[in-house]
Short mmCIF file of C-alpha atoms in Angstrom, two decimals:
data_model
loop_
_atom_site.label_atom_id
_atom_site.label_comp_id
_atom_site.label_asym_id
_atom_site.label_seq_id
_atom_site.Cartn_x
_atom_site.Cartn_y
_atom_site.Cartn_z
CA MET A 1254 15.58 23.93 13.74
CA LYS A 1255 12.12 22.45 14.13
CA SER A 1256 11.56 19.74 16.73
CA VAL A 1257 10.49 16.22 15.83
CA ASP A 1258 7.27 16.68 17.79
CA ALA A 1259 6.40 19.98 16.10
CA HIS A 1260 6.99 18.57 12.61
CA LEU A 1261 4.82 15.54 13.32
CA ALA A 1262 2.11 17.75 14.84
CA GLU A 1263 1.97 19.81 11.63
CA ILE A 1264 1.68 16.66 9.55
CA LEU A 1265 -1.11 15.18 11.68
CA ALA A 1266 -2.97 18.51 11.66
CA THR A 1267 -2.94 18.44 7.85
CA VAL A 1268 -3.68 14.79 7.09
CA ARG A 1269 -7.30 13.64 7.20
CA PRO A 1270 -8.79 10.14 7.58
CA LEU A 1271 -9.87 8.60 4.29
CA ALA A 1272 -13.61 8.62 3.63
CA PRO A 1273 -15.32 5.28 4.33
CA LEU A 1274 -16.41 3.20 1.35
CA GLU A 1275 -18.67 0.21 0.86
CA LEU A 1276 -16.11 -2.53 0.24
CA ASP A 1277 -16.67 -6.07 -0.97
CA LEU A 1278 -15.49 -8.64 1.55
CA GLU A 1279 -12.55 -9.64 -0.67
CA GLN A 1280 -11.29 -6.02 -0.59
CA THR A 1281 -11.41 -5.49 3.16
CA LEU A 1282 -8.12 -7.04 4.34
CA GLY A 1283 -6.17 -4.26 6.05
CA ALA A 1284 -9.07 -1.79 5.89
CA THR A 1285 -10.50 -0.16 9.03
CA LEU A 1286 -14.14 -0.73 9.87
CA ALA A 1287 -16.27 2.41 9.91
CA GLU A 1288 -19.38 0.74 11.34
CA ASP A 1289 -20.30 -1.65 14.11
CA VAL A 1290 -21.06 -5.10 12.69
CA THR A 1291 -23.74 -7.23 14.34
CA SER A 1292 -24.83 -10.79 13.72
CA PRO A 1293 -28.34 -11.26 12.31
CA VAL A 1294 -28.53 -14.79 13.72
CA PRO A 1295 -27.04 -16.70 16.65
CA LEU A 1296 -23.76 -18.48 16.01
CA PRO A 1297 -23.89 -21.39 15.74
CA PRO A 1298 -27.44 -21.00 14.39
CA PHE A 1299 -28.42 -24.49 15.65
CA ASP A 1300 -27.15 -27.18 18.03
CA ASN A 1301 -24.56 -29.20 16.12
CA SER A 1302 -22.03 -31.94 16.66
CA ALA A 1303 -18.44 -31.03 17.51
CA MET A 1304 -17.11 -34.33 16.14
CA ASP A 1305 -17.93 -37.46 14.17
CA GLY A 1306 -19.77 -39.98 16.29
CA TYR A 1307 -23.21 -41.04 17.46
CA ALA A 1308 -26.05 -38.92 18.80
CA VAL A 1309 -27.64 -40.71 21.77
CA ARG A 1310 -29.46 -40.17 25.05
CA ALA A 1311 -27.01 -40.14 27.95
CA GLU A 1312 -29.43 -42.18 30.05
CA ASP A 1313 -29.03 -45.06 27.59
CA LEU A 1314 -25.36 -45.29 28.57
CA GLY A 1315 -26.13 -46.23 32.18
CA GLU A 1316 -24.50 -49.64 32.09
CA LEU A 1317 -21.48 -50.09 29.86
CA PRO A 1318 -20.64 -51.61 27.52
CA VAL A 1319 -23.83 -51.20 25.54
CA THR A 1320 -24.91 -51.94 21.99
CA LEU A 1321 -27.50 -49.62 20.39
CA PRO A 1322 -29.20 -49.94 17.00
CA VAL A 1323 -28.21 -47.23 14.51
CA ILE A 1324 -31.44 -45.94 12.99
CA ASP A 1325 -30.20 -43.10 10.77
CA ASP A 1326 -27.28 -41.03 9.49
CA VAL A 1327 -27.07 -37.22 9.58
CA ALA A 1328 -24.44 -35.32 7.59
CA ALA A 1329 -23.26 -31.72 7.83
CA GLY A 1330 -25.59 -29.48 5.86
CA SER A 1331 -28.59 -31.79 6.29
CA GLY A 1332 -31.88 -29.93 6.49
CA GLU A 1333 -34.03 -32.92 7.38
CA LEU A 1334 -35.53 -33.17 10.85
CA ARG A 1335 -34.39 -36.23 12.77
CA ALA A 1336 -35.04 -37.60 16.24
CA VAL A 1337 -33.52 -40.19 18.55
CA GLY A 1338 -35.79 -42.30 20.69
CA PRO A 1339 -34.87 -44.22 23.83
CA GLY A 1340 -32.38 -47.03 23.25
CA HIS A 1341 -31.34 -45.86 19.76
CA ALA A 1342 -28.44 -44.04 18.13
CA VAL A 1343 -27.99 -41.84 15.06
CA ARG A 1344 -24.63 -41.71 13.31
CA ILE A 1345 -23.63 -38.05 13.00
CA MET A 1346 -20.88 -36.05 11.29
CA THR A 1347 -19.04 -32.95 12.54
CA GLY A 1348 -21.19 -29.83 12.08
CA ALA A 1349 -24.43 -31.75 11.51
CA PRO A 1350 -27.61 -30.72 13.39
CA VAL A 1351 -28.15 -32.68 16.60
CA PRO A 1352 -31.32 -34.81 16.29
CA ALA A 1353 -34.19 -34.07 18.64
CA GLY A 1354 -34.08 -36.22 21.75
CA ALA A 1355 -30.29 -36.65 21.75
CA ASP A 1356 -28.40 -34.90 24.54
CA CYS A 1357 -24.82 -36.01 23.89
CA ILE A 1358 -22.45 -37.17 21.16
CA VAL A 1359 -20.37 -40.33 21.61
CA PRO A 1360 -17.15 -39.88 19.58
CA VAL A 1361 -16.58 -42.58 16.99
CA GLU A 1362 -13.25 -43.35 18.73
CA TRP A 1363 -15.22 -44.61 21.76
CA THR A 1364 -17.10 -47.16 19.62
CA ASP A 1365 -16.62 -49.94 17.11
CA GLY A 1366 -17.79 -47.62 14.30
CA GLY A 1367 -20.81 -49.75 13.48
CA THR A 1368 -23.38 -48.70 10.89
CA VAL A 1369 -26.22 -51.09 11.76
CA SER A 1370 -25.54 -51.24 15.48
CA VAL A 1371 -22.87 -49.56 17.54
CA PHE A 1372 -20.87 -50.97 20.46
CA ILE A 1373 -20.08 -48.27 23.07
CA ASP A 1374 -17.71 -48.87 25.99
CA ARG A 1375 -17.19 -45.31 27.31
CA ARG A 1376 -19.68 -42.95 28.89
CA ALA A 1377 -20.59 -39.53 27.44
CA GLU A 1378 -22.20 -37.03 29.79
CA PRO A 1379 -25.15 -34.81 28.77
CA GLY A 1380 -23.96 -32.03 26.48
CA HIS A 1381 -20.75 -33.80 25.50
CA ALA A 1382 -19.45 -32.70 22.05
CA ILE A 1383 -22.52 -30.55 21.33
CA ARG A 1384 -22.04 -26.98 20.16
CA ARG A 1385 -25.05 -25.09 21.44
CA ALA A 1386 -26.86 -22.52 19.31
CA GLY A 1387 -25.64 -19.01 20.16
CA GLU A 1388 -22.75 -20.12 22.37
CA ASP A 1389 -20.36 -18.04 20.23
CA VAL A 1390 -22.57 -15.07 19.31
CA GLN A 1391 -26.16 -14.11 20.11
CA ALA A 1392 -28.43 -12.62 17.46
CA GLY A 1393 -27.98 -8.83 17.41
CA GLU A 1394 -24.64 -8.97 19.22
CA VAL A 1395 -21.81 -6.69 18.00
CA VAL A 1396 -19.03 -8.91 16.66
CA LEU A 1397 -16.69 -6.13 15.43
CA LYS A 1398 -16.62 -2.47 16.44
CA ALA A 1399 -15.92 0.53 14.26
CA GLY A 1400 -12.20 1.27 14.26
CA THR A 1401 -11.19 -2.38 14.04
CA VAL A 1402 -8.49 -3.20 11.50
CA ILE A 1403 -9.64 -6.15 9.42
CA GLY A 1404 -7.22 -9.05 9.52
CA ALA A 1405 -7.77 -12.66 8.54
CA ALA A 1406 -9.74 -13.53 11.70
CA GLN A 1407 -11.89 -10.39 11.43
CA LEU A 1408 -12.59 -11.12 7.78
CA GLY A 1409 -13.67 -14.60 8.84
CA ILE A 1410 -16.27 -13.36 11.31
CA LEU A 1411 -17.61 -10.88 8.73
CA ALA A 1412 -18.21 -13.79 6.39
CA GLY A 1413 -19.50 -15.88 9.31
CA VAL A 1414 -22.30 -13.39 10.02
CA GLY A 1415 -23.23 -13.25 6.34
CA ARG A 1416 -21.78 -9.86 5.37
CA LYS A 1417 -20.82 -9.50 1.71
CA ARG A 1418 -19.99 -5.78 1.97
CA VAL A 1419 -18.99 -3.51 4.86
CA LEU A 1420 -18.40 0.20 5.38
CA ALA A 1421 -14.66 0.67 5.92
CA ARG A 1422 -11.79 3.08 5.39
CA PRO A 1423 -9.60 1.59 2.63
CA ARG A 1424 -5.86 1.20 2.85
CA PRO A 1425 -4.16 4.44 1.76
CA ARG A 1426 -2.68 4.33 -1.74
CA VAL A 1427 0.85 5.69 -1.60
CA VAL A 1428 3.11 6.36 -4.59
CA VAL A 1429 6.86 6.26 -3.94
CA ILE A 1430 9.38 8.10 -6.12
CA SER A 1431 13.17 8.20 -5.72
CA THR A 1432 15.15 11.12 -7.15
CA GLY A 1433 18.73 11.33 -8.31
CA SER A 1434 20.60 10.97 -11.58
CA GLU A 1435 22.97 8.55 -9.89
CA LEU A 1436 20.25 5.92 -9.38
CA VAL A 1437 20.09 2.72 -11.42
CA GLU A 1438 17.41 0.01 -11.24
CA PRO A 1439 18.65 -3.11 -9.42
CA GLY A 1440 19.90 -5.59 -11.99
CA GLY A 1441 21.28 -2.85 -14.21
CA GLN A 1442 24.96 -2.16 -14.84
CA LEU A 1443 26.60 0.54 -12.72
CA ALA A 1444 28.76 3.21 -14.32
CA LEU A 1445 31.23 5.30 -12.37
CA GLY A 1446 29.35 7.46 -9.85
CA GLN A 1447 26.17 5.42 -9.91
CA ILE A 1448 24.39 3.33 -7.25
CA TRP A 1449 21.43 0.98 -7.32
CA ASP A 1450 18.13 2.48 -6.17
CA SER A 1451 17.19 0.99 -2.81
CA ASN A 1452 14.99 3.73 -1.36
CA SER A 1453 11.98 3.17 -3.60
CA PHE A 1454 11.95 -0.52 -2.68
CA THR A 1455 12.48 0.11 1.04
CA LEU A 1456 9.81 2.80 1.29
CA THR A 1457 7.24 0.92 -0.79
CA ALA A 1458 7.70 -2.10 1.45
CA ALA A 1459 7.45 0.12 4.53
CA VAL A 1460 4.12 1.49 3.24
CA ARG A 1461 2.78 -2.04 2.89
CA GLU A 1462 4.05 -3.01 6.34
CA ALA A 1463 2.24 0.05 7.72
CA GLY A 1464 -1.09 -1.03 6.24
CA GLY A 1465 -1.07 0.99 3.03
CA GLU A 1466 -0.99 0.05 -0.62
CA GLY A 1467 2.46 0.95 -1.91
CA PHE A 1468 3.09 1.73 -5.58
CA ARG A 1469 6.73 2.06 -6.60
CA SER A 1470 7.14 4.64 -9.35
CA GLY A 1471 10.87 4.08 -9.68
CA SER A 1472 13.37 6.92 -9.89
CA VAL A 1473 13.68 10.21 -11.75
CA GLY A 1474 16.79 12.24 -12.41
CA ASP A 1475 17.60 15.76 -11.30
CA ASP A 1476 15.29 17.60 -13.71
CA PRO A 1477 12.46 19.32 -11.74
CA ALA A 1478 10.18 19.34 -14.80
CA VAL A 1479 10.43 15.57 -15.14
CA LEU A 1480 9.60 15.19 -11.45
CA LEU A 1481 6.54 17.41 -11.78
CA ASP A 1482 5.30 15.31 -14.71
CA ARG A 1483 5.77 12.16 -12.63
CA LEU A 1484 3.90 13.73 -9.71
CA ASP A 1485 1.00 14.74 -11.97
CA THR A 1486 0.70 11.12 -13.05
CA ALA A 1487 0.94 9.88 -9.46
CA LEU A 1488 -1.82 12.15 -8.18
CA VAL A 1489 -4.39 10.33 -10.31
CA ARG A 1490 -4.24 7.28 -8.05
CA ALA A 1491 -2.55 8.46 -4.86
CA ASP A 1492 -3.86 9.24 -1.39
CA ALA A 1493 -0.29 10.25 -0.48
CA VAL A 1494 3.09 10.59 -2.20
CA ILE A 1495 6.57 9.93 -0.85
CA THR A 1496 9.73 11.20 -2.51
CA SER A 1497 13.27 10.53 -1.37
CA GLY A 1498 16.25 12.75 -2.09
CA GLY A 1499 16.51 16.25 -3.48
CA VAL A 1500 15.70 18.13 -0.25
CA SER A 1501 19.12 19.19 1.09
CA MET A 1502 20.95 22.50 0.83
CA GLY A 1503 23.20 21.76 -2.15
CA ALA A 1504 22.80 22.20 -5.88
CA TYR A 1505 20.71 19.81 -7.97
CA GLU A 1506 17.92 19.36 -5.42
CA PRO A 1507 15.02 18.60 -7.79
CA VAL A 1508 12.31 18.11 -5.18
CA LYS A 1509 12.97 21.49 -3.61
CA GLU A 1510 13.27 23.19 -6.99
CA ALA A 1511 10.06 21.64 -8.28
CA LEU A 1512 7.84 22.04 -5.23
CA SER A 1513 8.98 25.20 -3.44
CA PRO A 1514 7.41 27.55 -6.05
CA LEU A 1515 4.00 25.89 -5.54
CA GLY A 1516 3.70 27.40 -2.08
CA THR A 1517 1.97 24.33 -0.65
CA VAL A 1518 5.06 22.35 0.35
CA GLY A 1519 7.50 23.51 3.02
CA PHE A 1520 11.09 22.44 3.56
CA VAL A 1521 12.61 22.56 7.03
CA LYS A 1522 15.45 21.32 9.15
CA VAL A 1523 14.24 18.99 11.90
CA ALA A 1524 16.38 18.57 15.02
CA MET A 1525 17.01 14.86 14.52
CA GLN A 1526 19.77 12.52 13.43
CA PRO A 1527 19.58 10.97 10.91
CA GLY A 1528 17.07 12.78 8.71
CA MET A 1529 17.47 16.51 9.36
CA PRO A 1530 16.20 17.83 5.97
CA GLN A 1531 12.46 17.27 5.62
CA GLY A 1532 9.69 18.44 3.34
CA PHE A 1533 5.93 18.19 3.76
CA GLY A 1534 2.84 19.70 2.21
CA VAL A 1535 -0.06 19.02 -0.12
CA LEU A 1536 -0.47 18.78 -3.89
CA GLY A 1537 -3.35 19.28 -6.31
CA ASP A 1538 -7.02 20.07 -5.93
CA ASP A 1539 -7.49 17.07 -3.66
CA GLN A 1540 -4.80 18.29 -1.26
CA VAL A 1541 -2.84 15.03 -1.47
CA PRO A 1542 -0.16 14.90 1.27
CA ILE A 1543 3.43 14.66 0.05
CA PHE A 1544 6.34 13.61 2.23
CA ALA A 1545 9.68 14.76 0.85
CA LEU A 1546 12.19 12.61 2.71
CA PRO A 1547 15.99 12.84 2.61
CA GLY A 1548 17.91 10.66 0.17
CA ASN A 1549 20.28 8.77 2.46
CA PRO A 1550 18.72 5.32 2.90
CA VAL A 1551 18.77 5.23 6.71
CA SER A 1552 17.54 8.83 6.92
CA SER A 1553 14.56 8.12 4.67
CA PHE A 1554 13.68 4.93 6.57
CA VAL A 1555 13.84 6.58 9.99
CA SER A 1556 11.85 9.55 8.66
CA PHE A 1557 9.18 7.16 7.42
CA GLN A 1558 8.82 5.58 10.86
CA LEU A 1559 8.55 8.93 12.62
CA PHE A 1560 6.40 10.92 10.21
CA VAL A 1561 4.82 8.85 7.44
CA ARG A 1562 3.69 5.85 9.47
CA PRO A 1563 1.73 8.01 11.97
CA ALA A 1564 0.16 9.90 9.04
CA LEU A 1565 -0.93 6.62 7.46
CA ASP A 1566 -2.44 5.58 10.79
CA LYS A 1567 -4.53 8.74 10.83
CA MET A 1568 -5.57 8.21 7.20
CA ARG A 1569 -6.72 4.72 8.21
CA GLY A 1570 -8.80 6.14 11.05
CA LEU A 1571 -6.48 4.83 13.78
CA PRO A 1572 -4.81 6.57 16.75
CA ALA A 1573 -1.74 8.39 15.44
CA GLY A 1574 1.47 9.50 17.07
CA LEU A 1575 5.14 8.69 17.44
CA PRO A 1576 5.84 4.97 17.70
CA GLU A 1577 5.63 3.62 21.24
CA THR A 1578 8.86 3.00 23.10
CA VAL A 1579 10.01 0.44 25.63
CA ALA A 1580 12.76 0.79 28.22
CA ALA A 1581 15.99 -1.15 27.77
CA ARG A 1582 19.56 -1.10 29.09
CA THR A 1583 22.24 -0.20 26.62
CA THR A 1584 25.18 -2.59 26.50
CA GLU A 1585 27.55 0.07 25.20
CA PRO A 1586 28.08 3.81 25.75
CA LEU A 1587 26.23 6.07 23.29
CA ARG A 1588 27.01 9.50 21.85
CA SER A 1589 24.62 12.02 20.36
CA PRO A 1590 25.01 15.61 19.06
CA SER A 1591 23.72 18.35 21.30
CA GLY A 1592 20.33 19.76 20.29
CA LYS A 1593 19.28 16.81 18.12
CA ARG A 1594 17.19 13.77 18.95
CA SER A 1595 19.16 10.74 17.79
CA PHE A 1596 17.68 7.49 16.56
CA LEU A 1597 20.51 4.97 16.72
CA ARG A 1598 20.06 1.61 15.11
CA GLY A 1599 20.25 -1.26 17.59
CA VAL A 1600 19.42 -4.85 18.38
CA LEU A 1601 16.91 -5.31 21.21
CA ALA A 1602 17.43 -8.63 22.99
CA GLY A 1603 15.00 -10.74 24.98
CA ASP A 1604 16.82 -9.96 28.25
CA GLY A 1605 15.89 -6.28 28.06
CA THR A 1606 19.22 -5.04 26.73
CA VAL A 1607 19.85 -3.17 23.51
CA SER A 1608 23.14 -3.06 21.60
CA PRO A 1609 23.91 -0.41 18.97
CA VAL A 1610 24.88 -1.87 15.63
CA HIS A 1611 28.34 -1.10 14.30
CA GLY A 1612 27.78 1.36 11.50
CA GLN A 1613 25.58 4.34 12.41
CA GLY A 1614 26.11 6.29 9.18
CA SER A 1615 22.97 7.41 7.38
CA HIS A 1616 24.15 5.55 4.28
CA GLN A 1617 24.83 2.20 5.95
CA LEU A 1618 22.06 -0.10 4.74
CA ALA A 1619 23.63 -3.33 6.00
CA ALA A 1620 23.68 -1.99 9.57
CA LEU A 1621 20.03 -0.94 9.24
CA ALA A 1622 19.10 -4.40 7.96
CA ALA A 1623 20.73 -5.94 11.03
CA ALA A 1624 18.78 -3.74 13.47
CA ASN A 1625 15.38 -4.43 15.03
CA ALA A 1626 15.07 -1.22 17.02
CA LEU A 1627 15.85 2.49 17.18
CA ILE A 1628 17.54 3.74 20.35
CA VAL A 1629 16.20 7.21 21.18
CA VAL A 1630 18.63 9.72 22.69
CA PRO A 1631 16.93 13.02 23.66
CA GLU A 1632 18.06 16.41 22.37
CA ASP A 1633 19.65 17.48 25.67
CA VAL A 1634 21.70 14.29 26.12
CA THR A 1635 25.10 13.93 24.46
CA GLU A 1636 26.49 10.86 26.24
CA VAL A 1637 24.83 7.74 27.66
CA PRO A 1638 26.96 5.34 29.74
CA ALA A 1639 26.81 1.59 29.25
CA GLY A 1640 24.16 0.01 31.46
CA ALA A 1641 21.93 3.11 31.47
CA SER A 1642 18.22 2.91 30.73
CA VAL A 1643 17.18 4.17 27.28
CA GLU A 1644 13.93 4.36 25.34
CA VAL A 1645 13.72 2.08 22.33
CA MET A 1646 11.35 1.98 19.34
CA ARG A 1647 10.78 -1.51 18.00
CA LEU A 1648 11.09 -1.92 14.23
#
């Protein structure tokens, strides 16, 4: 059997990062920057008020309380030049430019809120409540580096430095197809021998959680020709394809039957539990990666975490490899078959312990839904005593 590491290495050697595109700002969430972004201006671009209040000279607040005449108002967005002379005040709103001559802002809460004159009974020191030009970013400064994943805050700074478009690697588009004549869409009536399709929903959601754009193509039966037609349709819009089911050793394995003759997709046994049967290769002129995952729900989910998620990271231009692990103490003894790396579902607690869930079968969806971690048992270990240290992958 092939090792987990060797199978992942083959996948990562085949998959390539997506080419960068010029994306409108509204399209960049989840994309990966492919350029350094600098600010053309300082941020803030001018001295402005951090709160509603009065722009004054601090030296005019020498003896309190004091009453100063209010000679003007300045609102946020005002482009008019204003100045404050000795013994005067200008009413000012948050974000408005600080008038020339003023060196501090007296918050309105420290005053009587007057509009003709203002009564002040608390001292403001020079610089109080003034946001200085360039205190956040200097002109020409790099605000985001290439390789940064664009989240809400990163999108905000892109807009804040005036960028309407950026060069970025888009989120990979991944089409998900379940196989099996026994599958019925959720909400439909089950006949004898049928089950509701959960894999296509689970895997599509996993793609989205991993930073891709998931497109659920539903399920197909056990006819290889029908699967090939569905794949031809999927390749029009896909950067990658995931199938589940149809890769084992028995009869009626449509994925194997459809893809093996192409010569570009290989099927192997990987030394892991769950998820031993695996398929991987490329399809079409564009060499679109296809991940042929096993059909048992837990097997397909674990396979996604180990093989598909790292591949999506590489496609996004990010560091790619097996998920990081943390050390924890197992609360119960563990068993694992010799020669296979086991990924047991567990609950990682805040005290550094991890407890295996009850129900480790590859078909047991409820147990998977209750887990927040995978407990990793190496190939050469068959028994782990309670209290021993184990490596854990967070889900």
